Coordinates of C-alpha atoms and ligand atoms in Angstrom, one line a residue:
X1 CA -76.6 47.5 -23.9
X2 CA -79.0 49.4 -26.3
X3 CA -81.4 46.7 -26.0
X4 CA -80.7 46.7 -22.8
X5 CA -82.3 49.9 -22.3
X6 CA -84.6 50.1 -24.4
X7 CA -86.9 48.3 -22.3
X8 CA -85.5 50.0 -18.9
X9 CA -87.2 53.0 -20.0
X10 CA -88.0 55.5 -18.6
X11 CA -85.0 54.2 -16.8
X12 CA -82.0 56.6 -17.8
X13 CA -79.5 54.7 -19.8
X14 CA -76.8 52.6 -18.5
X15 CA -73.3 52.9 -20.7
X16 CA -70.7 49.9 -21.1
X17 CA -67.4 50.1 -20.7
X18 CA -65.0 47.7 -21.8
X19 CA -62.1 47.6 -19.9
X20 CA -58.6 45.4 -21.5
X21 CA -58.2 43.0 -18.4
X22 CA -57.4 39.4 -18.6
X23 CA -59.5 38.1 -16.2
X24 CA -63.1 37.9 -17.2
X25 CA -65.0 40.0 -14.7
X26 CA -67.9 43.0 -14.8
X27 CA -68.2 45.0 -12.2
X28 CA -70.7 48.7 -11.4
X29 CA -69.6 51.9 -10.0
X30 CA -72.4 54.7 -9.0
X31 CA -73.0 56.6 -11.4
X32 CA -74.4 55.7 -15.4
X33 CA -71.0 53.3 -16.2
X34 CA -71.2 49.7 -16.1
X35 CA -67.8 47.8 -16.5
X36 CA -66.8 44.9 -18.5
X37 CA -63.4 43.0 -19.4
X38 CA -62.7 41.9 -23.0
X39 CA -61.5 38.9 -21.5
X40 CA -65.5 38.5 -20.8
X41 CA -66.9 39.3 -23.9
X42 CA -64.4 36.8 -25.9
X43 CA -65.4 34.3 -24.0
X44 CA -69.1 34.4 -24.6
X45 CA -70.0 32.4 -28.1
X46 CA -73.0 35.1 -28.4
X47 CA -74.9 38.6 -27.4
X48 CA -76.8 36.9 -24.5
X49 CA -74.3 35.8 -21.6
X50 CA -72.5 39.2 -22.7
X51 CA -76.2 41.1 -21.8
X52 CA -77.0 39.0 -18.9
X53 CA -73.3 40.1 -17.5
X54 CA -74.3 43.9 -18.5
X55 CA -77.8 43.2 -17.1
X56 CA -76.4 41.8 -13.4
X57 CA -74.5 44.9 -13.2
X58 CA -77.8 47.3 -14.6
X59 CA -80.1 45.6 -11.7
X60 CA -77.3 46.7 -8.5
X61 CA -78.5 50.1 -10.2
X62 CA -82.2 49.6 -10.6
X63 CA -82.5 47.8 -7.5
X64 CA -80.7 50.9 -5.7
X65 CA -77.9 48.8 -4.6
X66 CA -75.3 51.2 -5.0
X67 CA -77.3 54.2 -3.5
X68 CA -75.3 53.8 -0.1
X69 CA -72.2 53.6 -2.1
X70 CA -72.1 57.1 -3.6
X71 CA -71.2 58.9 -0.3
X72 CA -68.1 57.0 -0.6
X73 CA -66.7 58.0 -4.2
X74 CA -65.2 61.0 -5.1
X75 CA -67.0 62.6 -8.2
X76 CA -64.1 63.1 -11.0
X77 CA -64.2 59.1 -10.8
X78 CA -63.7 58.4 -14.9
X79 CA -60.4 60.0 -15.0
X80 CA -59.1 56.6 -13.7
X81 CA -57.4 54.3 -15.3
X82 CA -59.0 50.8 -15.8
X83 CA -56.6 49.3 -13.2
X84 CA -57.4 51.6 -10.8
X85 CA -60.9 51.8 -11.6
X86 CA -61.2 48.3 -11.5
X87 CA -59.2 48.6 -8.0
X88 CA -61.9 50.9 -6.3
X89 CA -64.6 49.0 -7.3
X90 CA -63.5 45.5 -6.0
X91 CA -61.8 47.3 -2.5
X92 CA -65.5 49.1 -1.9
X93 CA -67.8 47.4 -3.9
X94 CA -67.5 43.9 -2.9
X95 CA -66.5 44.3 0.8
X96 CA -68.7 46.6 1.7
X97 CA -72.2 46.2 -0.5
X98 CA -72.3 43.0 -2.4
X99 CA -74.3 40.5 -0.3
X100 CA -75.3 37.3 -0.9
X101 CA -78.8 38.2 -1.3
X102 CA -78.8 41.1 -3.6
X103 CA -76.3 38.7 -5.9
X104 CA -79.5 36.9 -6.4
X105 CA -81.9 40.0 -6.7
X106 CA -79.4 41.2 -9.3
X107 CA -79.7 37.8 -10.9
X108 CA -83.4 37.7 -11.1
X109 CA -83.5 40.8 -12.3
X110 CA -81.0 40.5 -15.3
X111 CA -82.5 37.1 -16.4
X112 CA -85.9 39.3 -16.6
X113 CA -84.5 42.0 -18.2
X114 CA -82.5 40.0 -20.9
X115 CA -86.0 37.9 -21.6
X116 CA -87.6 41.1 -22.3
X117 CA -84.8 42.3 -24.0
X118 CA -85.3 39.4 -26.7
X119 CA -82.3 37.4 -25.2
X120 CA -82.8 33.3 -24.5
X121 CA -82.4 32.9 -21.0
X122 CA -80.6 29.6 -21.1
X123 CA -78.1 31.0 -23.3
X124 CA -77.7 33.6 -21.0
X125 CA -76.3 31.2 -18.1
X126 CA -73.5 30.6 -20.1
X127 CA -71.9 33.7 -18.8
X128 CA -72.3 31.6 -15.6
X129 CA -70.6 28.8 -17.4
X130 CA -67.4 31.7 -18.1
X131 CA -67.1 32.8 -14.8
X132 CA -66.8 28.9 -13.4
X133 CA -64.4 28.1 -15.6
X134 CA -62.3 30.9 -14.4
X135 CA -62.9 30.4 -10.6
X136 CA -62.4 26.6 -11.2
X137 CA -58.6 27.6 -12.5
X138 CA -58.5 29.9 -9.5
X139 CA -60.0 27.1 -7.0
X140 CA -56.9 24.8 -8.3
X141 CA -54.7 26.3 -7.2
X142 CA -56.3 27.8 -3.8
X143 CA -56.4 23.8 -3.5
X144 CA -52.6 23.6 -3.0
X145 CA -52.1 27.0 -0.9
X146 CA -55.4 26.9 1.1
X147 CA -56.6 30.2 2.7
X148 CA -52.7 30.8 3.7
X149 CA -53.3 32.5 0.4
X150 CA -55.0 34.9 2.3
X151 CA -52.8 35.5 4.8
X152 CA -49.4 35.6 2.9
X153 CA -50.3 37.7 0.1
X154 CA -50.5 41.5 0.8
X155 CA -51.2 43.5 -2.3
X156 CA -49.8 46.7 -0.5
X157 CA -46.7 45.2 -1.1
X158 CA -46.5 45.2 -4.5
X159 CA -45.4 48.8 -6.0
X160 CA -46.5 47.1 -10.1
X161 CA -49.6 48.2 -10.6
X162 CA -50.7 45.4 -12.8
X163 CA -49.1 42.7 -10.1
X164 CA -51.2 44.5 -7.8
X165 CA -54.3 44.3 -9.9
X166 CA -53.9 40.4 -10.1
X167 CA -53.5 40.0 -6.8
X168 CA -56.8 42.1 -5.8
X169 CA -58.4 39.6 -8.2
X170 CA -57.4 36.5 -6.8
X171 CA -58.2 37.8 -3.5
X172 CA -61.5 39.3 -4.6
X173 CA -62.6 35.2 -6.2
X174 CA -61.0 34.4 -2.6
X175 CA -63.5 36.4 -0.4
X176 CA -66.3 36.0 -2.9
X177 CA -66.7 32.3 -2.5
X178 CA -67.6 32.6 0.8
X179 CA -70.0 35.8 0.7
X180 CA -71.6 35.1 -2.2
X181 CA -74.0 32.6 -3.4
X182 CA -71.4 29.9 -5.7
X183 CA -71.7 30.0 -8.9
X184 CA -73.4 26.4 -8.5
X185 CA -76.2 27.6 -6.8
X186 CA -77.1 30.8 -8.8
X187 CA -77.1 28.6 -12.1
X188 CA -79.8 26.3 -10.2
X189 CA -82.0 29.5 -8.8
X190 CA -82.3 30.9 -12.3
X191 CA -82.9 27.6 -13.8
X192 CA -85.4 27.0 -11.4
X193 CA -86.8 30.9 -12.3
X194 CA -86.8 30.0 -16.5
X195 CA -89.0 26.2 -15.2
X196 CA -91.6 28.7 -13.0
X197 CA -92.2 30.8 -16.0
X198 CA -91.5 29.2 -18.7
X199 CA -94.7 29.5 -21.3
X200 CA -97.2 26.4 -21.1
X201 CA -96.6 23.8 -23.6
X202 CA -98.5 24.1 -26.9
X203 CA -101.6 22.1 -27.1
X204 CA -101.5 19.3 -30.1
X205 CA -104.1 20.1 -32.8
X206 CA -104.7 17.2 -34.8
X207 CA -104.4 17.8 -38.4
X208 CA -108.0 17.8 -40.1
X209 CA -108.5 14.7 -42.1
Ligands
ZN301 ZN1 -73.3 41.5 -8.5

């Protein structure tokens, strides 16, 4: 994160927040707090897909994503705990702002910022790699239940907190395969973004005889 913002500046700094959740997720708030699971960061094998997970979240900031949102939180917001921190952001945050095209804006934005932040860019996909894995488990088993999953499963039904937190989840990775971009096609859009501007090959220089 410090490297993070070292080249956002004059930017004001972002903070990260880890949050102890099992499924590996980062999620943004208004505000100067980006959120992300341990579950995320064990996952990654180095600093980069952690940054490029960080940097996604940063660019819904920079790019003034959230700015609509902050009429919709009450101030006194850190006081929450994770679950229900985690709870406000995927209930407003992804029904209402996330969009299929700002996914990619925030994206482009974190592959750039990671580059200039030092980090390799293709390493930095591998948070990609992470979250397919996950939704892969999670696609599984929406395989055998369909979208009745849905329809059956209403999380105001569930008085543990925790149950309740899982079941958000799986219906947040529900919804989000449809509204946003698959995980598929952001890996090839910033593939395709590291080919455009990638530096020129080196020219071969003979060796003097
Ligand atoms: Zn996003």
């Amino acid at each position: 994160m410090a490297a993070l913002n070292e080249v956002r500046l004059p930017l004001p700094a972002m903070i990260g927040e880890v949050l102890w959740m099992s499924a590996p997720i980062a999620f943004t708030l208004p505000g100067r707090y980006v959120y992300i699971s341990r579950s995320l960061i064990e996952f990654c094998r180095s600093d980069a897909p952690v940054a490029f997970a960080l940097a996604h979240e940063i660019g819904h900031h920079d790019l003034g994503h959230l700015e609509r949102a902050d009429r919709w939180l009450a101030p006194g917001i850190l006081t929450h705990t994770p679950e229900k921190l985690a709870l406000l952001a995927l209930d407003v945050l992804s029904r209402r702002l996330y969009s299929r095209e700002l996914e990619l804006a925030a994206d482009a934005y974190a592959l750039d910022l990671c580059q200039q932040a030092g980090f390799d860019r293709k390493e930095c996909l591998r948070c990609l790699d992470i979250l397919t894995h996950y939704a892969l488990d999670h696609h599984d088993l929406d395989g055998v239940y369909g979208s009745d999953y849905e329809l059956e499963v209403d999380p105001e039904q569930v008085s543990n907190s925790i149950d309740r937190v899982y079941i958000e989840l799986r219906l947040w990775f529900a919804r989000h395969r449809r509204s946003h971009p698959s995980l598929h096609e952001r890996r090839q859009v910033l593939l395709r973004r590291i080919a455009e501007t990638a530096p020129p090959p080196r020219a071969f220089t003979p060796r003097p005889s």
